[in-house]
Tab-separated table of C-alpha atoms in Angstrom:
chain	number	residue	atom	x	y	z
A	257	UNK	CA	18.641	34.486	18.990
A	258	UNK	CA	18.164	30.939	20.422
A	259	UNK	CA	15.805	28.855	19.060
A	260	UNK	CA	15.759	26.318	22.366
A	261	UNK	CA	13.559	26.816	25.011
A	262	UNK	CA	13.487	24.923	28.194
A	263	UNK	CA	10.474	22.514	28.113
A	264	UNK	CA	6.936	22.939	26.835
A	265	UNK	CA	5.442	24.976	28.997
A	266	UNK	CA	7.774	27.723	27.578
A	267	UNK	CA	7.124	26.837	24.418
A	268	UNK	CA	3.624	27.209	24.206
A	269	UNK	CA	3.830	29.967	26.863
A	270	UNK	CA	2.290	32.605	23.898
A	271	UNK	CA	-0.796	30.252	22.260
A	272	UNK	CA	-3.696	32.107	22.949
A	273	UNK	CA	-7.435	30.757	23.266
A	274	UNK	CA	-9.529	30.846	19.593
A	275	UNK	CA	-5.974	29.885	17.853
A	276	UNK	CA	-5.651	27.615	15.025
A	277	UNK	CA	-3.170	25.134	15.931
A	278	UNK	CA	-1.935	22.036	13.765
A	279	UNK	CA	-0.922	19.370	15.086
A	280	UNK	CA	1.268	16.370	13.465
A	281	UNK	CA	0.584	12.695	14.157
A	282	UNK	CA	-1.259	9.678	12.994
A	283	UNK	CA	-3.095	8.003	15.028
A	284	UNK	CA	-0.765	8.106	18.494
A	285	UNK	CA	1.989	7.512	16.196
A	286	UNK	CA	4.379	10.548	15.844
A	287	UNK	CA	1.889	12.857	17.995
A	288	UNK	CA	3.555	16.164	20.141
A	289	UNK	CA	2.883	14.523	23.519
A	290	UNK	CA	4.747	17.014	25.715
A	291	UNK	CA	2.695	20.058	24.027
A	292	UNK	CA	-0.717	18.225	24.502
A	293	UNK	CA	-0.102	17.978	28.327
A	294	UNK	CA	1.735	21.337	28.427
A	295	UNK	CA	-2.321	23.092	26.799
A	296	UNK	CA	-3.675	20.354	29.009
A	297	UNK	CA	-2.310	21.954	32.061
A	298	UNK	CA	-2.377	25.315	30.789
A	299	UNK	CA	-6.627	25.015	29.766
A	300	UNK	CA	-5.675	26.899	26.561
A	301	UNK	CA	-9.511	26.832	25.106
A	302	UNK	CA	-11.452	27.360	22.398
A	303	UNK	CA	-8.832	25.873	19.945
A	304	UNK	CA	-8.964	25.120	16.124
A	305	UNK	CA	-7.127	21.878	16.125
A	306	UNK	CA	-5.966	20.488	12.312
A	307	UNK	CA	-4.924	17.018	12.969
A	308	UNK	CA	-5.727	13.913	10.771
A	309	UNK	CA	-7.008	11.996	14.215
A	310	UNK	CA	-8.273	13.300	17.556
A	311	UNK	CA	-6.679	10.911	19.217
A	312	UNK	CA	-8.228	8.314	22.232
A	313	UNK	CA	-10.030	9.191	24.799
A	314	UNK	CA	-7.329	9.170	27.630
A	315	UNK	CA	-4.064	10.091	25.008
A	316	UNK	CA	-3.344	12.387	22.078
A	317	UNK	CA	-5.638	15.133	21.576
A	318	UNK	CA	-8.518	13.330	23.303
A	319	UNK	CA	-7.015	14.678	26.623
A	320	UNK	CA	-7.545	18.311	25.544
A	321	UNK	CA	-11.098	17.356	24.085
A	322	UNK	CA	-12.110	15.645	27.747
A	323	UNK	CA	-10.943	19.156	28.895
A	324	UNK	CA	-13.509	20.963	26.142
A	325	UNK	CA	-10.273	22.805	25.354
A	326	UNK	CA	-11.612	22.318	21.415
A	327	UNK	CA	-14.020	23.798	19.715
A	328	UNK	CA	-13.034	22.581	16.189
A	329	UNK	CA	-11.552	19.318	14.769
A	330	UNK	CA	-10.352	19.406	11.005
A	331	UNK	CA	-9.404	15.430	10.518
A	332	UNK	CA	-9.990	12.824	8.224
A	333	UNK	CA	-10.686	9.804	11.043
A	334	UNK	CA	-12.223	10.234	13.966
A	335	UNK	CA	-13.094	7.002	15.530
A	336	UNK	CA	-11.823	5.441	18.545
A	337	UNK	CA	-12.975	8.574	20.981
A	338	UNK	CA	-16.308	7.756	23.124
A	339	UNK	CA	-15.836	11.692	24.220
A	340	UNK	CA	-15.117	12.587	20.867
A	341	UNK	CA	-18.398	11.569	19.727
A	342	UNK	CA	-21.092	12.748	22.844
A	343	UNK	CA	-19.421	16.467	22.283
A	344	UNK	CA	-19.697	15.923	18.270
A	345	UNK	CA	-23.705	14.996	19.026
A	346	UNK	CA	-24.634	16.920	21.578
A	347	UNK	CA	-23.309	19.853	19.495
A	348	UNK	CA	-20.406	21.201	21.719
A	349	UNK	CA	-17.834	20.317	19.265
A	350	UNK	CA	-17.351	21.285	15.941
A	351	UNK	CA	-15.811	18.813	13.331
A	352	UNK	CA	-15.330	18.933	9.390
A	353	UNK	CA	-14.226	15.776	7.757
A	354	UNK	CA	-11.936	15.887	5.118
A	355	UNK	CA	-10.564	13.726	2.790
A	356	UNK	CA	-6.979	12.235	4.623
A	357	UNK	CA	-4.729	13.831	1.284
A	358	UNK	CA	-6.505	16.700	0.817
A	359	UNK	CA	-5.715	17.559	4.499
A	360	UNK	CA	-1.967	16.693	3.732
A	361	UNK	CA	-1.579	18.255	0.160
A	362	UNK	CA	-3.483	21.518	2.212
A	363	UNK	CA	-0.883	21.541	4.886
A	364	UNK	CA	1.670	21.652	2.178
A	365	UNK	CA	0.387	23.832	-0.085
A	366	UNK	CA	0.369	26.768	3.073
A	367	UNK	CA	4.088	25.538	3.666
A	368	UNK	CA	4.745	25.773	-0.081
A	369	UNK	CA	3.334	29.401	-0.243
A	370	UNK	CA	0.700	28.153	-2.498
A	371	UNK	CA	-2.755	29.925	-2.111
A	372	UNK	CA	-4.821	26.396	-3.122
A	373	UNK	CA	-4.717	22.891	-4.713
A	374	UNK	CA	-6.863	21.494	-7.217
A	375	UNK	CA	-7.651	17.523	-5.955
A	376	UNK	CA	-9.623	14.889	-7.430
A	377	UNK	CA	-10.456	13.275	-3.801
A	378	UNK	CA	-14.474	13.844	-3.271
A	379	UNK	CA	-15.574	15.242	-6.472
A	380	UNK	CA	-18.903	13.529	-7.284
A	381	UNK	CA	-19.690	13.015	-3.503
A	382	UNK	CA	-20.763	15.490	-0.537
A	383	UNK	CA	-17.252	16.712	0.017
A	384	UNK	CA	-17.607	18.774	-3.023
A	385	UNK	CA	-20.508	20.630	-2.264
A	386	UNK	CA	-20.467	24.256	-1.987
A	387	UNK	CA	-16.887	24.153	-3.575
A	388	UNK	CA	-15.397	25.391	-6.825
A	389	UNK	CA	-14.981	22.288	-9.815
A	390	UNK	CA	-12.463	22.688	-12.435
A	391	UNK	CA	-12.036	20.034	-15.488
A	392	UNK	CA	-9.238	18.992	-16.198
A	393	UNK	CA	-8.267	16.545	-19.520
A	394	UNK	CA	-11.922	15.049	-18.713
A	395	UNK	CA	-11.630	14.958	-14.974
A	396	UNK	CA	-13.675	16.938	-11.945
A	397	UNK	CA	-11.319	18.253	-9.366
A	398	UNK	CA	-11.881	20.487	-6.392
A	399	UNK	CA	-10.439	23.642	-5.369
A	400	UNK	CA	-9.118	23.289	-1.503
A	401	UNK	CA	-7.279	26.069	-0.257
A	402	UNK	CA	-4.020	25.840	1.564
A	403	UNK	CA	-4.273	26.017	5.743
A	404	UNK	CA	-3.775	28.989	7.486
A	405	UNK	CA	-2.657	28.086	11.216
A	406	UNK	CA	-1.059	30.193	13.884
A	407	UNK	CA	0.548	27.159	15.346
A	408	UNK	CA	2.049	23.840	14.224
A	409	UNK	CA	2.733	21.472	16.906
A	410	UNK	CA	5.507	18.967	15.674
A	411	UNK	CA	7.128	15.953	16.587
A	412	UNK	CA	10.932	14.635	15.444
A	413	UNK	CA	12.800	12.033	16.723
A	414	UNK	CA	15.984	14.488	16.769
A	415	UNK	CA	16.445	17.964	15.917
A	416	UNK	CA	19.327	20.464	16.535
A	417	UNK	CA	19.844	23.625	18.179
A	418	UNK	CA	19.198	25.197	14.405
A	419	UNK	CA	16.026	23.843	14.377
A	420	UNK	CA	16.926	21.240	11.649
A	421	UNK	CA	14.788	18.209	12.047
A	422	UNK	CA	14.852	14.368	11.690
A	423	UNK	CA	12.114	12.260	12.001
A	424	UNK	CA	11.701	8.413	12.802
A	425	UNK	CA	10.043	5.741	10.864
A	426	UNK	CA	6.236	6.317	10.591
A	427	UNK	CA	5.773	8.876	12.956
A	428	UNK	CA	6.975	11.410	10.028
A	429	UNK	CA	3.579	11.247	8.699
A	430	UNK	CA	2.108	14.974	8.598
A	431	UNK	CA	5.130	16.288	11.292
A	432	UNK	CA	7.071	17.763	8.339
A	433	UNK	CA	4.391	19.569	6.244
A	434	UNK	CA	3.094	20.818	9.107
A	435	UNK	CA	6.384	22.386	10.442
A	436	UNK	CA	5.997	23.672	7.005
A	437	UNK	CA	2.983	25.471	7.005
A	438	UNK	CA	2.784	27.118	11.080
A	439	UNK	CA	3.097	30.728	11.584
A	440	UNK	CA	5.133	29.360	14.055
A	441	UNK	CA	6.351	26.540	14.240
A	442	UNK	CA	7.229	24.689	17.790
A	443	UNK	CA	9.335	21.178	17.509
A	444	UNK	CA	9.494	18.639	20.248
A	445	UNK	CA	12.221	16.405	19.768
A	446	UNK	CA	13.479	13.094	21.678
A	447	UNK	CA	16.980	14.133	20.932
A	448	UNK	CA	18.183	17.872	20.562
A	449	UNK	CA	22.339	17.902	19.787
A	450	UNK	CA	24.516	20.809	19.006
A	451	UNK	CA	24.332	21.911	15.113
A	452	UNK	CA	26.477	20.403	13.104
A	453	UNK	CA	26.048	16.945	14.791
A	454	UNK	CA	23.184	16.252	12.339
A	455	UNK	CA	24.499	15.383	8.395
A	456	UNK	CA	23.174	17.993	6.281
A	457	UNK	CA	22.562	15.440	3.775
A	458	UNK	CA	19.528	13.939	6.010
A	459	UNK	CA	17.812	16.539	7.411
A	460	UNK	CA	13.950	16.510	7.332
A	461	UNK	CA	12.988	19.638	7.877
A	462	UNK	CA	15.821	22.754	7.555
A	463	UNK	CA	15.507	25.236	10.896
A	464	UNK	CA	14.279	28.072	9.086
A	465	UNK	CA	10.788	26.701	9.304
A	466	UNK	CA	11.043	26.074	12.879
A	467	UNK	CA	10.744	28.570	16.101
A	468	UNK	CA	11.059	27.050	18.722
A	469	UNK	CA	12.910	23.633	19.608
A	470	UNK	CA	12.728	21.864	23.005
A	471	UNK	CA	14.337	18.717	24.322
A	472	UNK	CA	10.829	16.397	25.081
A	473	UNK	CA	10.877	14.445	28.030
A	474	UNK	CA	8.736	11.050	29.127
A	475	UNK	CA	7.649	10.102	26.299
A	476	UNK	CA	5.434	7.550	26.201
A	477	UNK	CA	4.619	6.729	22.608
A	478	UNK	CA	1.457	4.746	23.759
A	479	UNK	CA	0.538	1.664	20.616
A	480	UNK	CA	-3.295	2.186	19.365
A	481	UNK	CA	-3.173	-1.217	18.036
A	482	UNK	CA	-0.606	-3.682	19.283
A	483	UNK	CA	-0.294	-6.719	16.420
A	484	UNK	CA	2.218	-9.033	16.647
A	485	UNK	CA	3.096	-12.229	14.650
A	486	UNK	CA	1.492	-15.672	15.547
A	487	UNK	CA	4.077	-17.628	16.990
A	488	UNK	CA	3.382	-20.648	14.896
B	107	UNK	CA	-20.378	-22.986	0.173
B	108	UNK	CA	-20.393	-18.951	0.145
B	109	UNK	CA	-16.064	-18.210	0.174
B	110	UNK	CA	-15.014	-17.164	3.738
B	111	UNK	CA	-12.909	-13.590	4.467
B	112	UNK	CA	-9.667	-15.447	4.207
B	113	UNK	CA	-11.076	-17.559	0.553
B	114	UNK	CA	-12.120	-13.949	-0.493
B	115	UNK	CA	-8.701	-12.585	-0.112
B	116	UNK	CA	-7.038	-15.700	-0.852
B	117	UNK	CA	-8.765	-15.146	-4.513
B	118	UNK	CA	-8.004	-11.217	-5.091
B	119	UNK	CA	-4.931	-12.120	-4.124
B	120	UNK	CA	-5.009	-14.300	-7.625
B	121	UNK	CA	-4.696	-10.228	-9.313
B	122	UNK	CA	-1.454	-9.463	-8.514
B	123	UNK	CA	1.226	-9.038	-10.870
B	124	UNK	CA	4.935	-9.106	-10.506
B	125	UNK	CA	6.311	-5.429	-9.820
B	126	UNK	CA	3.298	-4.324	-8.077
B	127	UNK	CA	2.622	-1.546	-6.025
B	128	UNK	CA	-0.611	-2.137	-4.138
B	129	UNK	CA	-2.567	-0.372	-1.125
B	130	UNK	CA	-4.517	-2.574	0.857
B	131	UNK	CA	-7.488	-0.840	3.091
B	132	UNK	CA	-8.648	-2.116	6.266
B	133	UNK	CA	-10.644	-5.518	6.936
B	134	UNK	CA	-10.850	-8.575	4.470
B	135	UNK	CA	-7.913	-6.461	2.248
B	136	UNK	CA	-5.477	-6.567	4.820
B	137	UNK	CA	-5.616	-10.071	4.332
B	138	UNK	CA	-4.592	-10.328	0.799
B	139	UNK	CA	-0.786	-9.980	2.152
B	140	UNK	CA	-0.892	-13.186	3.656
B	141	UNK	CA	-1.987	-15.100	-0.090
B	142	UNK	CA	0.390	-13.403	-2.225
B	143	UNK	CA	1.382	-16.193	-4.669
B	144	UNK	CA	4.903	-17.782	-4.995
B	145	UNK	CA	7.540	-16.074	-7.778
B	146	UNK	CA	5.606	-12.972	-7.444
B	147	UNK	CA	7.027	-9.840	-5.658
B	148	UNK	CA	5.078	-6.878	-4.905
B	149	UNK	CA	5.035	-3.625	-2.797
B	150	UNK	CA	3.106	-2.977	-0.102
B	151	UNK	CA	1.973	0.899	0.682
B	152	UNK	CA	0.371	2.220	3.509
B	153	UNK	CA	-0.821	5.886	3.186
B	154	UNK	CA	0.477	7.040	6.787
B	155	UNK	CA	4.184	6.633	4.947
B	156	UNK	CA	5.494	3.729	4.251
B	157	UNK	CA	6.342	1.495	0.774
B	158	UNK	CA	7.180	-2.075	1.892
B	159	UNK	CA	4.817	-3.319	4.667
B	160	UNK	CA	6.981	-6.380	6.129
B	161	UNK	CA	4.688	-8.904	8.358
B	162	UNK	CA	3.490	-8.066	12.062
B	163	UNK	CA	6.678	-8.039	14.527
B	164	UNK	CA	7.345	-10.744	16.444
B	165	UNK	CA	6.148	-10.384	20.153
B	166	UNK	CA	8.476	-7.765	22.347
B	167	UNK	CA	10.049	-6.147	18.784
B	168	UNK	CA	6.871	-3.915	18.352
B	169	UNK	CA	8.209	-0.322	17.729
B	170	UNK	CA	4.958	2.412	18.239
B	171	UNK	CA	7.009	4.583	15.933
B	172	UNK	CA	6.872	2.141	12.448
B	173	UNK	CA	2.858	1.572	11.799
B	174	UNK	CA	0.211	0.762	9.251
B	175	UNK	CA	-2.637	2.603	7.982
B	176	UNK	CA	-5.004	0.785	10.518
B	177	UNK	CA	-2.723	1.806	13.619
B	178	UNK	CA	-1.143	-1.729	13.472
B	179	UNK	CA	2.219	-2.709	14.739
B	180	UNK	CA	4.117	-3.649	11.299
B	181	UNK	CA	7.834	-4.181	10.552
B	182	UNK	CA	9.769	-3.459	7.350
B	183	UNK	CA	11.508	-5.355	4.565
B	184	UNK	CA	14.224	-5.005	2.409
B	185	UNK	CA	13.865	-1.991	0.283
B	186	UNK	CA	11.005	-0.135	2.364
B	187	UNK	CA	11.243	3.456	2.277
B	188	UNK	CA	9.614	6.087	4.475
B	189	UNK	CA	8.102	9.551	3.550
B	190	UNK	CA	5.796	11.942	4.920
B	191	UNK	CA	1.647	12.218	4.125
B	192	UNK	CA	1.640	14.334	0.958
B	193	UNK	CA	4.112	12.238	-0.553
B	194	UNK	CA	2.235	9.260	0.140
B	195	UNK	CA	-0.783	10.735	-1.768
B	196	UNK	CA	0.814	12.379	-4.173
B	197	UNK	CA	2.008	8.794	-5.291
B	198	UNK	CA	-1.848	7.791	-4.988
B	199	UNK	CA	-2.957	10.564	-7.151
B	200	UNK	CA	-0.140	10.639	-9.670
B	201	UNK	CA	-1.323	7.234	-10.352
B	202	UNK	CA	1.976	5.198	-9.167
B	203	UNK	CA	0.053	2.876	-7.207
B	204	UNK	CA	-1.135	0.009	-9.208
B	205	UNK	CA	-3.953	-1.653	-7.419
B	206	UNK	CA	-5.894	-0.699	-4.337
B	207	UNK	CA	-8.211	-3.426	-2.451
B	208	UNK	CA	-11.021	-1.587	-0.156
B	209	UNK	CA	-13.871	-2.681	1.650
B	210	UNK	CA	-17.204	-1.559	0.583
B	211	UNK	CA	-21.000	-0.889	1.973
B	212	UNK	CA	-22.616	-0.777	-1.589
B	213	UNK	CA	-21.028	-0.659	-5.100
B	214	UNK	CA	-23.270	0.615	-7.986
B	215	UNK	CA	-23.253	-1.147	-11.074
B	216	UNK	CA	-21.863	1.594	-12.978
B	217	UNK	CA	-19.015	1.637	-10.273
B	218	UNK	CA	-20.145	3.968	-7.872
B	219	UNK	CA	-18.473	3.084	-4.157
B	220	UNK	CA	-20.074	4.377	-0.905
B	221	UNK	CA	-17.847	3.216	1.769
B	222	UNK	CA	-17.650	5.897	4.892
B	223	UNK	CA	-20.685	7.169	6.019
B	224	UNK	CA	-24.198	5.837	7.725
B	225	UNK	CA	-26.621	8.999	7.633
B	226	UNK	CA	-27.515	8.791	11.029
B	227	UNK	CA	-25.094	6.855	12.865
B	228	UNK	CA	-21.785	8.108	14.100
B	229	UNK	CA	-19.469	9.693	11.380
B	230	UNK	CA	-15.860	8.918	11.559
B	231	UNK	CA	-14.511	10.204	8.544
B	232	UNK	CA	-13.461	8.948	4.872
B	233	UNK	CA	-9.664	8.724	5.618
B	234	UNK	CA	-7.582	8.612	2.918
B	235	UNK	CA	-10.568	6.373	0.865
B	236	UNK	CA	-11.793	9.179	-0.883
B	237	UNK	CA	-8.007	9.705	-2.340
B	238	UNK	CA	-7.799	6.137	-3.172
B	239	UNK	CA	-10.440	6.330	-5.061
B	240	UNK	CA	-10.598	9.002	-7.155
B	241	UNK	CA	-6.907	8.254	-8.204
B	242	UNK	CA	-6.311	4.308	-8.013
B	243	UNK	CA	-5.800	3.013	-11.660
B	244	UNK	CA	-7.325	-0.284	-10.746
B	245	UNK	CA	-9.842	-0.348	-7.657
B	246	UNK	CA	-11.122	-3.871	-5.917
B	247	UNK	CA	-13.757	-4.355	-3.575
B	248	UNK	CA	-13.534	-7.126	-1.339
B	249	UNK	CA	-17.222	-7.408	0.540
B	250	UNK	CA	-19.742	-9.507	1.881
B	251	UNK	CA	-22.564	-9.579	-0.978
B	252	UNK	CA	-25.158	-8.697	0.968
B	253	UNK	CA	-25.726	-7.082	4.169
B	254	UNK	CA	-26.556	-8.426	7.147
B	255	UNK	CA	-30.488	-7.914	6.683
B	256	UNK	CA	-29.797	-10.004	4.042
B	257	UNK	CA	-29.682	-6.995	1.449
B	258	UNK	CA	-28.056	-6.594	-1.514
B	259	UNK	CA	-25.295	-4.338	-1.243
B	260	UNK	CA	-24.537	-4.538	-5.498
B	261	UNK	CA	-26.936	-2.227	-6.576
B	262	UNK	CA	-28.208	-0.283	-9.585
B	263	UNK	CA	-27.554	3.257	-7.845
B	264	UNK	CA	-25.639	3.381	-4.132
B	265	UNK	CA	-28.786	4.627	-1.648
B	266	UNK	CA	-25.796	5.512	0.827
B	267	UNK	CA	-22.977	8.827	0.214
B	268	UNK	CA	-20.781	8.162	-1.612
B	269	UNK	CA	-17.099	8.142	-0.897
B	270	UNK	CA	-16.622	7.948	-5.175
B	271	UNK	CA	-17.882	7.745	-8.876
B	272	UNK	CA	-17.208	5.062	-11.941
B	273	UNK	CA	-14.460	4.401	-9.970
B	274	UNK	CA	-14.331	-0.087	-9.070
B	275	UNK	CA	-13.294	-2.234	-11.678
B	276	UNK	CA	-13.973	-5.545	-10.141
B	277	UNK	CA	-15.790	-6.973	-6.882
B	278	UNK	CA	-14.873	-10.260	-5.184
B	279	UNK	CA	-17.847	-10.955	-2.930
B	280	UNK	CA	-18.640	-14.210	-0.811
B	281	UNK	CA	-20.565	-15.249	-3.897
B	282	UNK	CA	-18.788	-14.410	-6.856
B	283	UNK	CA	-15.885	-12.400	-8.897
B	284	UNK	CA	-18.020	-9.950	-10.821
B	285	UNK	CA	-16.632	-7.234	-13.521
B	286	UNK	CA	-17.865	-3.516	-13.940
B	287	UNK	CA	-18.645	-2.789	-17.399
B	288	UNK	CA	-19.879	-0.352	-19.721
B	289	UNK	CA	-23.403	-2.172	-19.278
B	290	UNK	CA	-23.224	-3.259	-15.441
B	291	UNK	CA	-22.325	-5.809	-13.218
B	292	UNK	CA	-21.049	-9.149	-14.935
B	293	UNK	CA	-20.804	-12.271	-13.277
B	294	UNK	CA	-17.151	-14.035	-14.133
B	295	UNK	CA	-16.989	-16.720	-11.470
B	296	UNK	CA	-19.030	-18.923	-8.922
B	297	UNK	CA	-18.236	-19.361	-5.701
B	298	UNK	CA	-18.365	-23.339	-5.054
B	299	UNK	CA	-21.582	-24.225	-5.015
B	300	UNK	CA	-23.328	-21.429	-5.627
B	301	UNK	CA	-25.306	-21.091	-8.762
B	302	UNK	CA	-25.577	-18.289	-11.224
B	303	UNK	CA	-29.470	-18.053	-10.407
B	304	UNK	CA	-28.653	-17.469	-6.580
B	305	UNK	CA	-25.907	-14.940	-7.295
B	306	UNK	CA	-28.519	-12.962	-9.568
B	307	UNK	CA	-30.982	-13.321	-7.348
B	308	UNK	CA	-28.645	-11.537	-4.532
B	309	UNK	CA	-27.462	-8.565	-7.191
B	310	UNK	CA	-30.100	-5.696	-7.545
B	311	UNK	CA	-28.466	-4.474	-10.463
B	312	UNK	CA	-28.477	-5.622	-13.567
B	313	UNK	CA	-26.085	-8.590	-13.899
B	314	UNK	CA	-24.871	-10.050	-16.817
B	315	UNK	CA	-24.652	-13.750	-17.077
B	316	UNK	CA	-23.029	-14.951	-20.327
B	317	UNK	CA	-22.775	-19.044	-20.999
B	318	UNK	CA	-21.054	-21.150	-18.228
B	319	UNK	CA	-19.716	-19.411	-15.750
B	320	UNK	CA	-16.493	-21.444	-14.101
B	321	UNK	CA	-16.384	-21.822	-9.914
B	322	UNK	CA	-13.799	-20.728	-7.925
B	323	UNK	CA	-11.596	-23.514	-7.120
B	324	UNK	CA	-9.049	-23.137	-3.612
């Protein structure tokens, strides 16, 4: 059975509103564009997203929030979104903040097959309220259990027709636990070769935790904060 | 003369040791790359996956795919490496990173940070700064020392949440470099022209003054 489909309307063809989707990226950087506009178009609603950012208000999962296509962000950052925050106060939206490596070492933990984490990240502060503490050699840490999503969205720079993935740079960020951790899994890629053109040796993320696979198109990889050097 | 943002990280930058790994946050720490002194090497880390932060690109090289923690356009150097999130804060928590340099709201003499969150106001979320700090073996604070109302933001308990506990081990302020001991704040340097009297007028908590205390010099 193939794991390629033809674009991302196919690949998303089965997400369903109320699902709990994850979605890899930081900031813009590394961020399943072709997916977002594929739910965009679709009007996919009432979503669970999992995503460290909810991206700006015109890119990134800010186009699905100006749709009210969410109903619940689970990030660590939030800023940057002027939409974002009138749904977040006028009580439309849903968001829980939590700490940026607890969301990470949560995402792995469900791709690990691990039931929960013990972290030290927000003991003595709000985060830890209502949740289980544990010492350990003279130390609080919290018990955060792993994800359970029905969806990961993921990014790669290249990926094969096995599903084996390679990711660029930065934009790795959360792409690979989350490919971990989906029910299923759904890959984007700005390359997709034949197996056996990737070297074992350097693969990312092995197929078996992946799908579906689809050759992305148009990307346009938009920069949150363009820096450059002073020219002196 | 209170120290400006760059004199501030010009002087943290004074802390780092040869074979560092350090994790600068956002603001006044970013700028403590730009001061690192001569004959000393160290490692930049930036919790979205990267060890090795090289400078900003030059104009027309930016690449959206290779970032820093604030979103920035960054390059690499020699020797970077890339990995994914959990990596990144599994080298935070495992205690690999050496120094981390934040920006603070209020710091409570027994080391208390609160860093992320205005009751109130907009939320936008702790980031990775509640990871830093419950893990970092050595945490600065690089801040203003009082808020603009004029308020002292060195206090005897934080007022605001708190993003961690007995956590900071040193603050470089506008005013002063001050230590976090078992007894409170004490005051180690001046800034120039600023005396001790001022400097414990501005800190809430208790501050310890012992004998002459030596100004910064740039």
């Amino acid at each position: 059975m193939s794991k390629v489909v033809l674009d991302a309307d196919e690949a998303i063809s089965n997400i369903k509103d109320g699902d709990v989707l994850m979605l890899g990226g930081f900031g813009l950087c590394g961020i399943p564009e072709n997916c977002i506009a594929a739910m965009v178009k679709k009007g996919i609603r009432d979503l669970t997203c999992i995503s460290n950012n909810a991206g700006v208000d015109d890119f990134g999962i800010g186009l699905m929030l100006k749709k009210r296509q969410v109903r619940k962000m689970i990030s660590s950052y939030v800023g940057e979104n002027a939409e974002f925050e009138r749904q977040l106060l006028s009580g439309e939206l849903e968001v829980e903040l939590i700490p940026q490596g607890t969301l990470a070492t949560r995402c792995l933990a469900s791709g690990y097959g691990i039931p929960a984490i013990y972290t030290p990240a927000g003991a003595g502060t709000e985060v830890a309220d209502q949740k289980e503490i544990r010492n350990f050699n003279g130390k609080e840490y919290l018990l955060e259990y792993a994800f359970q999503a029905d969806y990961a969205l993921v990014k790669a720079w290249k990926g094969d027709t096995a599903g084996n993935l390679v990711y660029r740079e930065t934009a790795r960020n959360f792409n690979p636990l989350m490919a971990m951790a989906g029910r299923i899994t759904i890959a984007e890629v700005e390359q997709l070769v034949p197996a056996g053109e990737l070297d074992p040796d350097f693969i990312h993320t092995p197929g078996i935790f992946v799908h579906k696979i689809f050759q992305g198109r148009g990307y346009e990889k938009r920069i949150e904060q363009r820096t450059v050097r002073r020219s002196s | 003369m209170p120290l400006t943002k760059e004199q501030i990280a010009q002087r943290i930058a004074r802390e780092l040791k040869d074979g560092y790994y350090v994790n600068l946050g956002i603001g006044i720490p970013t700028l403590v790359a730009n001061y690192i002194p001569s004959g000393i090497k160290v490692v930049l880390q930036s919790e979205n996956g990267l060890l090795g932060i090289g400078p900003f690109p030059d104009e027309g090289s930016e690449d959206p795919d290779l970032i820093n923690a604030g979103k920035q356009t960054v390059t690499t150097v020699p020797g970077s490496a890339f990995f994914d999130s959990a990596m990144s804060f599994g080298m935070i928590r495992a205690g690999k990173v050496d120094l981390t340099v934040l920006g603070a709201m209020e710091v409570s003499e027994r080391g208390d940070i609160a860093n992320w969150k205005i009751p109130g106001k907009m939320v936008k979320g702790m980031g990775g700064a509640m990871d830093l700090v419950a893990s970092a073996k050595n945490i600065i604070v690089a801040m203003m020392h009082t808020n603009p109302k004029g308020e002292s933001k060195l206090l005897s308990h934080c007022t605001l949440p708190l993003t961690g506990t007995r956590c900071v081990k040193k603050i470089v302020t506008d005013l002063a470099v001050i230590d976090i001991t078992e007894n409170g704040f004490k005051l180690l340097e001046r800034a120039p022209g600023i005396s001790a009297d001022e400097i414990r007028t501005k800190t809430e908590g208790k501050l310890a003054v012992e004998g002459e205390i030596p100004e910064m010099e740039f």
